[in-house]
Amino acid sequence: MTTQDRQTLNIQLAQMLKGGVIMDVTNVEQAKIAEDAGAVAVMALERVPSDIRKQGGVARMSDPSMIAAIKAAVSIPVMAKARIGHIVEAQILEALKIDYIDESEVLTPADEECHIDKTQFSIPFVCGARNLGEALRRIAEGAAMIRTKGEAGTGNVVEAVRHIRTVNRETRQLQSMPMEEVMSFCKTNGLPYELALKVRALGRLPVVNFAAGGIATPADAALQMLLGCDGVFVGSGIFKSAEPARRAKAIVQSVTHWNEPAKLLEISMGLGEAMPGLEISDIPENERMAARGW
Amino acid sequence: MIGVLDLQGGVVEHLGHLHALGVPARRVRHPQELDGLAGLILPGGESTCLGKLLHQTGLDTAIPAAHARGLRLWGTCAGAILLAKAVEGEKPHLALLDITVHRNAYGSQLDSFTATAEVPPEISPAPVPLVFIRAPVITRTGPGVRVLLAVGDRIAAAADDTGGMLATVFHPELSPSLAFHGWFARLCGLTVPSPEALRGDDAAWSRESWTKLAARPGR
């Protein structure tokens, strides 16, 4: 199979995840709760972002035995995180035959200059982005799916909103500007030119884009759908809440019914305490995960 | 009109193919949206997720009721799992089509693949491209269910002609071919180009065709 055919198949798997919720899980029990709630995939990792934030230190790829146990326990796709630029962690995850690798800023970057050349892999990658340039650079490197980053582990949706709004605004700018301005816009904003032309023609990213980072309630998830995301990642938001199973099910429903306020009202009732939230301004600049990635 | 179940998964891809055929189509998320449909497509996605949402929306009883009144059904990939009477190791969902399916029979995403195969001439006189993504396999077909297509020794498509049901474990909506959508529309009694006229691939289709109807930048 050619590299392009493989990338098409990988983009198409993400297409099948549209309208769904991908949940962070740290053990088999949580993975089963996520699957029972209707998650379309699980992200297997040792610590959810809010714990990584609290405990500090270097966050690395999870122990593959833990990922393998989760893979054996559920029938839905399993994703796992490799550090930005950590080619070998990605090779190990590919050898484990999971379904998707997240080259993630939630882990401590292994390379402060280069991301992984994802075209060298058969396995699909999802990567984070804060703006159109970052999204298209990752796609140019071979990412088959994008997630607008948000600020993971905060329970605060403000950064996720900022990032999808930025992608949307830059997409509209790209579409409305005269052709002679496109190259200059690409230069200023770090957009690969050929992909920028594609976005200009399509009016959106050429791959599936999920929201991530700070989503804690069904309303947060529906807001991301309203802003044009194809689906939602929920990290700490579920298993750091008072009643994970109920909240997980409610968030799944909110992504399907995002444009039905009466239904969202019903879904949002009596879910117990959400995860505790953090003000972004209280997080020191050097501890903000979204800023990682280049 | 043909409906596409709009709970999760590859909805816009099917809508795009129906649109390319000139078949009127709409999304179905609530039981009342089944009214007046000749057929319903259950798209690919995650069958565990779709099964739960079917139950929560009441479509798990509304679809069989509408089917009993003549609504024709076509499930692709996860949709085929939803239709199956038996799912190996799991409880079935709608349990309407007398087949047994084995989920993720090929393995993980690394085992997803494409193929080209001959199909019955009433679907297409030319071989059609097939896209298998974490695909299930049909391991048994009951009486009255016709095997439409096998890839290697594995059943990839089956139909209950009298019951008006079709299951494909691959994704015709992810390929340029309109053959299966044309055939389903004809089963639903709608006027579409003949299989001969649909020969070959839809020239307008590209890898990004799905984006035409997918989520747009909001607000």
PDB file of N, CA, C and O in Angstrom, chain A residues 21-87:
ATOM      1  N   VAL A  21     -16.957  11.037  21.290  1.00  0.00           N
ATOM      2  CA  VAL A  21     -16.146  11.507  22.408  1.00  0.00           C
ATOM      3  C   VAL A  21     -15.022  10.504  22.664  1.00  0.00           C
ATOM      4  O   VAL A  21     -15.270   9.297  22.740  1.00  0.00           O
ATOM      5  N   ILE A  22     -13.790  11.008  22.774  1.00  0.00           N
ATOM      6  CA  ILE A  22     -12.631  10.170  23.078  1.00  0.00           C
ATOM      7  C   ILE A  22     -12.207  10.497  24.509  1.00  0.00           C
ATOM      8  O   ILE A  22     -12.007  11.665  24.842  1.00  0.00           O
ATOM      9  N   MET A  23     -12.130   9.483  25.340  1.00  0.00           N
ATOM     10  CA  MET A  23     -11.935   9.711  26.777  1.00  0.00           C
ATOM     11  C   MET A  23     -10.576   9.216  27.268  1.00  0.00           C
ATOM     12  O   MET A  23     -10.159   8.111  26.935  1.00  0.00           O
ATOM     13  N   ASP A  24      -9.929  10.031  28.109  1.00  0.00           N
ATOM     14  CA  ASP A  24      -8.693   9.615  28.784  1.00  0.00           C
ATOM     15  C   ASP A  24      -9.026   8.578  29.848  1.00  0.00           C
ATOM     16  O   ASP A  24      -9.925   8.804  30.668  1.00  0.00           O
ATOM     17  N   VAL A  25      -8.291   7.465  29.847  1.00  0.00           N
ATOM     18  CA  VAL A  25      -8.494   6.449  30.887  1.00  0.00           C
ATOM     19  C   VAL A  25      -7.126   5.978  31.390  1.00  0.00           C
ATOM     20  O   VAL A  25      -6.157   5.923  30.632  1.00  0.00           O
ATOM     21  N   THR A  26      -7.062   5.643  32.682  1.00  0.00           N
ATOM     22  CA  THR A  26      -5.769   5.267  33.257  1.00  0.00           C
ATOM     23  C   THR A  26      -5.705   3.797  33.664  1.00  0.00           C
ATOM     24  O   THR A  26      -4.675   3.332  34.128  1.00  0.00           O
ATOM     25  N   ASN A  27      -6.830   3.086  33.541  1.00  0.00           N
ATOM     26  CA  ASN A  27      -6.806   1.656  33.852  1.00  0.00           C
ATOM     27  C   ASN A  27      -7.974   0.957  33.160  1.00  0.00           C
ATOM     28  O   ASN A  27      -8.815   1.615  32.535  1.00  0.00           O
ATOM     29  N   VAL A  28      -7.998  -0.359  33.285  1.00  0.00           N
ATOM     30  CA  VAL A  28      -8.997  -1.177  32.593  1.00  0.00           C
ATOM     31  C   VAL A  28     -10.415  -0.821  33.054  1.00  0.00           C
ATOM     32  O   VAL A  28     -11.349  -0.726  32.245  1.00  0.00           O
ATOM     33  N   GLU A  29     -10.558  -0.593  34.356  1.00  0.00           N
ATOM     34  CA  GLU A  29     -11.882  -0.290  34.896  1.00  0.00           C
ATOM     35  C   GLU A  29     -12.444   0.998  34.276  1.00  0.00           C
ATOM     36  O   GLU A  29     -13.603   1.048  33.845  1.00  0.00           O
ATOM     37  N   GLN A  30     -11.599   2.025  34.199  1.00  0.00           N
ATOM     38  CA  GLN A  30     -12.049   3.284  33.589  1.00  0.00           C
ATOM     39  C   GLN A  30     -12.344   3.093  32.101  1.00  0.00           C
ATOM     40  O   GLN A  30     -13.291   3.671  31.569  1.00  0.00           O
ATOM     41  N   ALA A  31     -11.529   2.297  31.437  1.00  0.00           N
ATOM     42  CA  ALA A  31     -11.735   2.062  30.005  1.00  0.00           C
ATOM     43  C   ALA A  31     -13.098   1.426  29.765  1.00  0.00           C
ATOM     44  O   ALA A  31     -13.809   1.773  28.807  1.00  0.00           O
ATOM     45  N   LYS A  32     -13.491   0.519  30.650  1.00  0.00           N
ATOM     46  CA  LYS A  32     -14.798  -0.133  30.499  1.00  0.00           C
ATOM     47  C   LYS A  32     -15.931   0.852  30.778  1.00  0.00           C
ATOM     48  O   LYS A  32     -16.966   0.813  30.111  1.00  0.00           O
ATOM     49  N   ILE A  33     -15.725   1.726  31.765  1.00  0.00           N
ATOM     50  CA  ILE A  33     -16.744   2.753  32.042  1.00  0.00           C
ATOM     51  C   ILE A  33     -16.909   3.650  30.808  1.00  0.00           C
ATOM     52  O   ILE A  33     -18.022   3.972  30.394  1.00  0.00           O
ATOM     53  N   ALA A  34     -15.784   4.022  30.199  1.00  0.00           N
ATOM     54  CA  ALA A  34     -15.822   4.881  29.014  1.00  0.00           C
ATOM     55  C   ALA A  34     -16.560   4.183  27.865  1.00  0.00           C
ATOM     56  O   ALA A  34     -17.430   4.770  27.215  1.00  0.00           O
ATOM     57  N   GLU A  35     -16.218   2.927  27.626  1.00  0.00           N
ATOM     58  CA  GLU A  35     -16.868   2.176  26.549  1.00  0.00           C
ATOM     59  C   GLU A  35     -18.373   2.036  26.816  1.00  0.00           C
ATOM     60  O   GLU A  35     -19.196   2.235  25.910  1.00  0.00           O
ATOM     61  N   ASP A  36     -18.725   1.752  28.071  1.00  0.00           N
ATOM     62  CA  ASP A  36     -20.147   1.618  28.438  1.00  0.00           C
ATOM     63  C   ASP A  36     -20.908   2.919  28.275  1.00  0.00           C
ATOM     64  O   ASP A  36     -22.118   2.918  28.039  1.00  0.00           O
ATOM     65  N   ALA A  37     -20.198   4.026  28.444  1.00  0.00           N
ATOM     66  CA  ALA A  37     -20.864   5.331  28.324  1.00  0.00           C
ATOM     67  C   ALA A  37     -21.067   5.710  26.863  1.00  0.00           C
ATOM     68  O   ALA A  37     -21.807   6.635  26.555  1.00  0.00           O
ATOM     69  N   GLY A  38     -20.365   5.009  25.949  1.00  0.00           N
ATOM     70  CA  GLY A  38     -20.512   5.309  24.525  1.00  0.00           C
ATOM     71  C   GLY A  38     -19.347   6.075  23.931  1.00  0.00           C
ATOM     72  O   GLY A  38     -19.494   6.705  22.879  1.00  0.00           O
ATOM     73  N   ALA A  39     -18.168   6.017  24.561  1.00  0.00           N
ATOM     74  CA  ALA A  39     -16.983   6.650  23.971  1.00  0.00           C
ATOM     75  C   ALA A  39     -16.685   5.988  22.625  1.00  0.00           C
ATOM     76  O   ALA A  39     -16.903   4.786  22.462  1.00  0.00           O
ATOM     77  N   VAL A  40     -16.173   6.772  21.641  1.00  0.00           N
ATOM     78  CA  VAL A  40     -15.812   6.178  20.348  1.00  0.00           C
ATOM     79  C   VAL A  40     -14.379   5.662  20.356  1.00  0.00           C
ATOM     80  O   VAL A  40     -13.970   4.936  19.451  1.00  0.00           O
ATOM     81  N   ALA A  41     -13.602   6.075  21.364  1.00  0.00           N
ATOM     82  CA  ALA A  41     -12.222   5.593  21.507  1.00  0.00           C
ATOM     83  C   ALA A  41     -11.769   5.965  22.910  1.00  0.00           C
ATOM     84  O   ALA A  41     -12.391   6.811  23.568  1.00  0.00           O
ATOM     85  N   VAL A  42     -10.710   5.319  23.366  1.00  0.00           N
ATOM     86  CA  VAL A  42     -10.114   5.723  24.642  1.00  0.00           C
ATOM     87  C   VAL A  42      -8.650   6.086  24.426  1.00  0.00           C
ATOM     88  O   VAL A  42      -7.982   5.546  23.532  1.00  0.00           O
ATOM     89  N   MET A  43      -8.188   7.028  25.237  1.00  0.00           N
ATOM     90  CA  MET A  43      -6.782   7.418  25.264  1.00  0.00           C
ATOM     91  C   MET A  43      -6.198   6.807  26.529  1.00  0.00           C
ATOM     92  O   MET A  43      -6.578   7.175  27.639  1.00  0.00           O
ATOM     93  N   ALA A  44      -5.301   5.829  26.347  1.00  0.00           N
ATOM     94  CA  ALA A  44      -4.737   5.127  27.497  1.00  0.00           C
ATOM     95  C   ALA A  44      -3.497   5.880  27.976  1.00  0.00           C
ATOM     96  O   ALA A  44      -2.553   6.067  27.202  1.00  0.00           O
ATOM     97  N   LEU A  45      -3.501   6.315  29.236  1.00  0.00           N
ATOM     98  CA  LEU A  45      -2.315   6.985  29.775  1.00  0.00           C
ATOM     99  C   LEU A  45      -2.251   6.786  31.287  1.00  0.00           C
ATOM    100  O   LEU A  45      -3.265   6.494  31.916  1.00  0.00           O
ATOM    101  N   GLU A  46      -1.034   6.891  31.832  1.00  0.00           N
ATOM    102  CA  GLU A  46      -0.861   6.569  33.254  1.00  0.00           C
ATOM    103  C   GLU A  46      -1.450   7.617  34.180  1.00  0.00           C
ATOM    104  O   GLU A  46      -1.968   7.312  35.235  1.00  0.00           O
ATOM    105  N   ARG A  47      -1.326   8.877  33.774  1.00  0.00           N
ATOM    106  CA  ARG A  47      -1.853   9.956  34.611  1.00  0.00           C
ATOM    107  C   ARG A  47      -2.657  10.888  33.723  1.00  0.00           C
ATOM    108  O   ARG A  47      -2.199  11.241  32.625  1.00  0.00           O
ATOM    109  N   VAL A  48      -3.838  11.300  34.169  1.00  0.00           N
ATOM    110  CA  VAL A  48      -4.592  12.288  33.395  1.00  0.00           C
ATOM    111  C   VAL A  48      -3.877  13.630  33.537  1.00  0.00           C
ATOM    112  O   VAL A  48      -3.107  13.842  34.476  1.00  0.00           O
ATOM    113  N   PRO A  49      -4.127  14.558  32.603  1.00  0.00           N
ATOM    114  CA  PRO A  49      -3.384  15.818  32.589  1.00  0.00           C
ATOM    115  C   PRO A  49      -3.427  16.575  33.919  1.00  0.00           C
ATOM    116  O   PRO A  49      -2.418  17.168  34.329  1.00  0.00           O
ATOM    117  N   SER A  50      -4.560  16.552  34.629  1.00  0.00           N
ATOM    118  CA  SER A  50      -4.607  17.339  35.874  1.00  0.00           C
ATOM    119  C   SER A  50      -3.637  16.770  36.912  1.00  0.00           C
ATOM    120  O   SER A  50      -3.062  17.511  37.708  1.00  0.00           O
ATOM    121  N   ASP A  51      -3.415  15.460  36.896  1.00  0.00           N
ATOM    122  CA  ASP A  51      -2.434  14.868  37.821  1.00  0.00           C
ATOM    123  C   ASP A  51      -1.006  15.148  37.361  1.00  0.00           C
ATOM    124  O   ASP A  51      -0.114  15.370  38.188  1.00  0.00           O
ATOM    125  N   ILE A  52      -0.784  15.121  36.049  1.00  0.00           N
ATOM    126  CA  ILE A  52       0.544  15.464  35.524  1.00  0.00           C
ATOM    127  C   ILE A  52       0.886  16.888  35.968  1.00  0.00           C
ATOM    128  O   ILE A  52       1.992  17.186  36.427  1.00  0.00           O
ATOM    129  N   ARG A  53      -0.116  17.762  35.861  1.00  0.00           N
ATOM    130  CA  ARG A  53       0.071  19.154  36.245  1.00  0.00           C
ATOM    131  C   ARG A  53       0.413  19.269  37.733  1.00  0.00           C
ATOM    132  O   ARG A  53       1.325  19.981  38.124  1.00  0.00           O
ATOM    133  N   LYS A  54      -0.315  18.534  38.565  1.00  0.00           N
ATOM    134  CA  LYS A  54      -0.115  18.592  40.016  1.00  0.00           C
ATOM    135  C   LYS A  54       1.231  17.996  40.423  1.00  0.00           C
ATOM    136  O   LYS A  54       1.972  18.562  41.211  1.00  0.00           O
ATOM    137  N   GLN A  55       1.542  16.811  39.847  1.00  0.00           N
ATOM    138  CA  GLN A  55       2.713  16.074  40.319  1.00  0.00           C
ATOM    139  C   GLN A  55       4.015  16.589  39.705  1.00  0.00           C
ATOM    140  O   GLN A  55       5.083  16.389  40.284  1.00  0.00           O
ATOM    141  N   GLY A  56       3.910  17.247  38.562  1.00  0.00           N
ATOM    142  CA  GLY A  56       5.112  17.795  37.924  1.00  0.00           C
ATOM    143  C   GLY A  56       6.069  16.713  37.461  1.00  0.00           C
ATOM    144  O   GLY A  56       5.693  15.552  37.324  1.00  0.00           O
ATOM    145  N   GLY A  57       7.306  17.075  37.215  1.00  0.00           N
ATOM    146  CA  GLY A  57       8.304  16.112  36.737  1.00  0.00           C
ATOM    147  C   GLY A  57       8.127  15.858  35.248  1.00  0.00           C
ATOM    148  O   GLY A  57       7.301  16.491  34.592  1.00  0.00           O
ATOM    149  N   VAL A  58       8.919  14.936  34.729  1.00  0.00           N
ATOM    150  CA  VAL A  58       8.856  14.615  33.298  1.00  0.00           C
ATOM    151  C   VAL A  58       7.746  13.594  33.063  1.00  0.00           C
ATOM    152  O   VAL A  58       7.720  12.536  33.694  1.00  0.00           O
ATOM    153  N   ALA A  59       6.825  13.920  32.162  1.00  0.00           N
ATOM    154  CA  ALA A  59       5.756  12.981  31.804  1.00  0.00           C
ATOM    155  C   ALA A  59       6.150  12.278  30.511  1.00  0.00           C
ATOM    156  O   ALA A  59       6.443  12.924  29.507  1.00  0.00           O
ATOM    157  N   ARG A  60       6.173  10.934  30.542  1.00  0.00           N
ATOM    158  CA  ARG A  60       6.636  10.141  29.401  1.00  0.00           C
ATOM    159  C   ARG A  60       5.513   9.263  28.862  1.00  0.00           C
ATOM    160  O   ARG A  60       4.439   9.210  29.442  1.00  0.00           O
ATOM    161  N   MET A  61       5.805   8.537  27.784  1.00  0.00           N
ATOM    162  CA  MET A  61       4.888   7.505  27.282  1.00  0.00           C
ATOM    163  C   MET A  61       4.544   6.554  28.431  1.00  0.00           C
ATOM    164  O   MET A  61       5.394   6.246  29.267  1.00  0.00           O
ATOM    165  N   SER A  62       3.290   6.067  28.461  1.00  0.00           N
ATOM    166  CA  SER A  62       2.889   5.135  29.516  1.00  0.00           C
ATOM    167  C   SER A  62       3.557   3.776  29.320  1.00  0.00           C
ATOM    168  O   SER A  62       3.979   3.434  28.215  1.00  0.00           O
ATOM    169  N   ASP A  63       3.596   3.009  30.406  1.00  0.00           N
ATOM    170  CA  ASP A  63       4.101   1.633  30.332  1.00  0.00           C
ATOM    171  C   ASP A  63       3.256   0.851  29.320  1.00  0.00           C
ATOM    172  O   ASP A  63       2.033   0.757  29.472  1.00  0.00           O
ATOM    173  N   PRO A  64       3.885   0.271  28.294  1.00  0.00           N
ATOM    174  CA  PRO A  64       3.094  -0.426  27.269  1.00  0.00           C
ATOM    175  C   PRO A  64       2.229  -1.560  27.834  1.00  0.00           C
ATOM    176  O   PRO A  64       1.191  -1.878  27.243  1.00  0.00           O
ATOM    177  N   SER A  65       2.612  -2.133  28.969  1.00  0.00           N
ATOM    178  CA  SER A  65       1.804  -3.234  29.508  1.00  0.00           C
ATOM    179  C   SER A  65       0.444  -2.718  29.962  1.00  0.00           C
ATOM    180  O   SER A  65      -0.575  -3.406  29.854  1.00  0.00           O
ATOM    181  N   MET A  66       0.424  -1.478  30.449  1.00  0.00           N
ATOM    182  CA  MET A  66      -0.832  -0.866  30.871  1.00  0.00           C
ATOM    183  C   MET A  66      -1.719  -0.561  29.647  1.00  0.00           C
ATOM    184  O   MET A  66      -2.934  -0.810  29.648  1.00  0.00           O
ATOM    185  N   ILE A  67      -1.067  -0.097  28.569  1.00  0.00           N
ATOM    186  CA  ILE A  67      -1.825   0.188  27.332  1.00  0.00           C
ATOM    187  C   ILE A  67      -2.355  -1.128  26.749  1.00  0.00           C
ATOM    188  O   ILE A  67      -3.496  -1.217  26.308  1.00  0.00           O
ATOM    189  N   ALA A  68      -1.512  -2.167  26.793  1.00  0.00           N
ATOM    190  CA  ALA A  68      -1.916  -3.476  26.250  1.00  0.00           C
ATOM    191  C   ALA A  68      -3.106  -4.037  27.023  1.00  0.00           C
ATOM    192  O   ALA A  68      -4.018  -4.630  26.424  1.00  0.00           O
ATOM    193  N   ALA A  69      -3.117  -3.840  28.333  1.00  0.00           N
ATOM    194  CA  ALA A  69      -4.229  -4.354  29.151  1.00  0.00           C
ATOM    195  C   ALA A  69      -5.528  -3.654  28.761  1.00  0.00           C
ATOM    196  O   ALA A  69      -6.593  -4.293  28.660  1.00  0.00           O
ATOM    197  N   ILE A  70      -5.448  -2.354  28.516  1.00  0.00           N
ATOM    198  CA  ILE A  70      -6.653  -1.610  28.116  1.00  0.00           C
ATOM    199  C   ILE A  70      -7.103  -2.047  26.722  1.00  0.00           C
ATOM    200  O   ILE A  70      -8.288  -2.248  26.469  1.00  0.00           O
ATOM    201  N   LYS A  71      -6.132  -2.253  25.832  1.00  0.00           N
ATOM    202  CA  LYS A  71      -6.452  -2.693  24.465  1.00  0.00           C
ATOM    203  C   LYS A  71      -7.190  -4.034  24.509  1.00  0.00           C
ATOM    204  O   LYS A  71      -8.129  -4.272  23.751  1.00  0.00           O
ATOM    205  N   ALA A  72      -6.761  -4.896  25.438  1.00  0.00           N
ATOM    206  CA  ALA A  72      -7.384  -6.222  25.531  1.00  0.00           C
ATOM    207  C   ALA A  72      -8.785  -6.136  26.140  1.00  0.00           C
ATOM    208  O   ALA A  72      -9.623  -7.002  25.905  1.00  0.00           O
ATOM    209  N   ALA A  73      -9.042  -5.065  26.898  1.00  0.00           N
ATOM    210  CA  ALA A  73     -10.298  -5.000  27.662  1.00  0.00           C
ATOM    211  C   ALA A  73     -11.456  -4.366  26.905  1.00  0.00           C
ATOM    212  O   ALA A  73     -12.608  -4.543  27.271  1.00  0.00           O
ATOM    213  N   VAL A  74     -11.163  -3.580  25.871  1.00  0.00           N
ATOM    214  CA  VAL A  74     -12.249  -2.885  25.168  1.00  0.00           C
ATOM    215  C   VAL A  74     -12.242  -3.221  23.670  1.00  0.00           C
ATOM    216  O   VAL A  74     -11.224  -3.643  23.120  1.00  0.00           O
ATOM    217  N   SER A  75     -13.406  -2.989  23.038  1.00  0.00           N
ATOM    218  CA  SER A  75     -13.513  -3.281  21.604  1.00  0.00           C
ATOM    219  C   SER A  75     -13.383  -2.017  20.761  1.00  0.00           C
ATOM    220  O   SER A  75     -13.299  -2.086  19.541  1.00  0.00           O
ATOM    221  N   ILE A  76     -13.396  -0.855  21.393  1.00  0.00           N
ATOM    222  CA  ILE A  76     -13.304   0.409  20.649  1.00  0.00           C
ATOM    223  C   ILE A  76     -11.826   0.749  20.403  1.00  0.00           C
ATOM    224  O   ILE A  76     -10.937   0.158  21.033  1.00  0.00           O
ATOM    225  N   PRO A  77     -11.542   1.682  19.467  1.00  0.00           N
ATOM    226  CA  PRO A  77     -10.139   2.011  19.188  1.00  0.00           C
ATOM    227  C   PRO A  77      -9.411   2.536  20.435  1.00  0.00           C
ATOM    228  O   PRO A  77     -10.012   3.189  21.277  1.00  0.00           O
ATOM    229  N   VAL A  78      -8.129   2.203  20.517  1.00  0.00           N
ATOM    230  CA  VAL A  78      -7.297   2.641  21.636  1.00  0.00           C
ATOM    231  C   VAL A  78      -6.198   3.554  21.099  1.00  0.00           C
ATOM    232  O   VAL A  78      -5.516   3.229  20.121  1.00  0.00           O
ATOM    233  N   MET A  79      -6.072   4.717  21.729  1.00  0.00           N
ATOM    234  CA  MET A  79      -5.017   5.667  21.392  1.00  0.00           C
ATOM    235  C   MET A  79      -4.053   5.744  22.572  1.00  0.00           C
ATOM    236  O   MET A  79      -4.426   5.414  23.699  1.00  0.00           O
ATOM    237  N   ALA A  80      -2.821   6.182  22.312  1.00  0.00           N
ATOM    238  CA  ALA A  80      -1.887   6.415  23.409  1.00  0.00           C
ATOM    239  C   ALA A  80      -0.961   7.550  23.009  1.00  0.00           C
ATOM    240  O   ALA A  80      -0.803   7.850  21.817  1.00  0.00           O
ATOM    241  N   LYS A  81      -0.359   8.165  24.012  1.00  0.00           N
ATOM    242  CA  LYS A  81       0.442   9.368  23.766  1.00  0.00           C
ATOM    243  C   LYS A  81       1.939   9.075  23.700  1.00  0.00           C
ATOM    244  O   LYS A  81       2.468   8.329  24.525  1.00  0.00           O
ATOM    245  N   ALA A  82       2.584   9.717  22.721  1.00  0.00           N
ATOM    246  CA  ALA A  82       4.046   9.764  22.671  1.00  0.00           C
ATOM    247  C   ALA A  82       4.453  11.219  22.879  1.00  0.00           C
ATOM    248  O   ALA A  82       3.688  12.131  22.577  1.00  0.00           O
ATOM    249  N   ARG A  83       5.669  11.437  23.394  1.00  0.00           N
ATOM    250  CA  ARG A  83       6.145  12.806  23.573  1.00  0.00           C
ATOM    251  C   ARG A  83       6.400  13.472  22.219  1.00  0.00           C
ATOM    252  O   ARG A  83       6.772  12.785  21.251  1.00  0.00           O
ATOM    253  N   ILE A  84       6.214  14.760  22.151  1.00  0.00           N
ATOM    254  CA  ILE A  84       6.505  15.497  20.916  1.00  0.00           C
ATOM    255  C   ILE A  84       7.949  15.200  20.506  1.00  0.00           C
ATOM    256  O   ILE A  84       8.880  15.349  21.315  1.00  0.00           O
ATOM    257  N   GLY A  85       8.119  14.762  19.269  1.00  0.00           N
ATOM    258  CA  GLY A  85       9.451  14.518  18.726  1.00  0.00           C
ATOM    259  C   GLY A  85      10.091  13.205  19.160  1.00  0.00           C
ATOM    260  O   GLY A  85      11.209  12.909  18.742  1.00  0.00           O
ATOM    261  N   HIS A  86       9.396  12.418  19.979  1.00  0.00           N
ATOM    262  CA  HIS A  86      10.018  11.172  20.465  1.00  0.00           C
ATOM    263  C   HIS A  86       9.723  10.031  19.489  1.00  0.00           C
ATOM    264  O   HIS A  86       8.762   9.270  19.636  1.00  0.00           O
ATOM    265  N   ILE A  87      10.585   9.923  18.482  1.00  0.00           N
ATOM    266  CA  ILE A  87      10.389   8.963  17.390  1.00  0.00           C
ATOM    267  C   ILE A  87      10.303   7.534  17.929  1.00  0.00           C
ATOM    268  O   ILE A  87       9.468   6.740  17.480  1.00  0.00           O
TER     269      ILE A  87
END
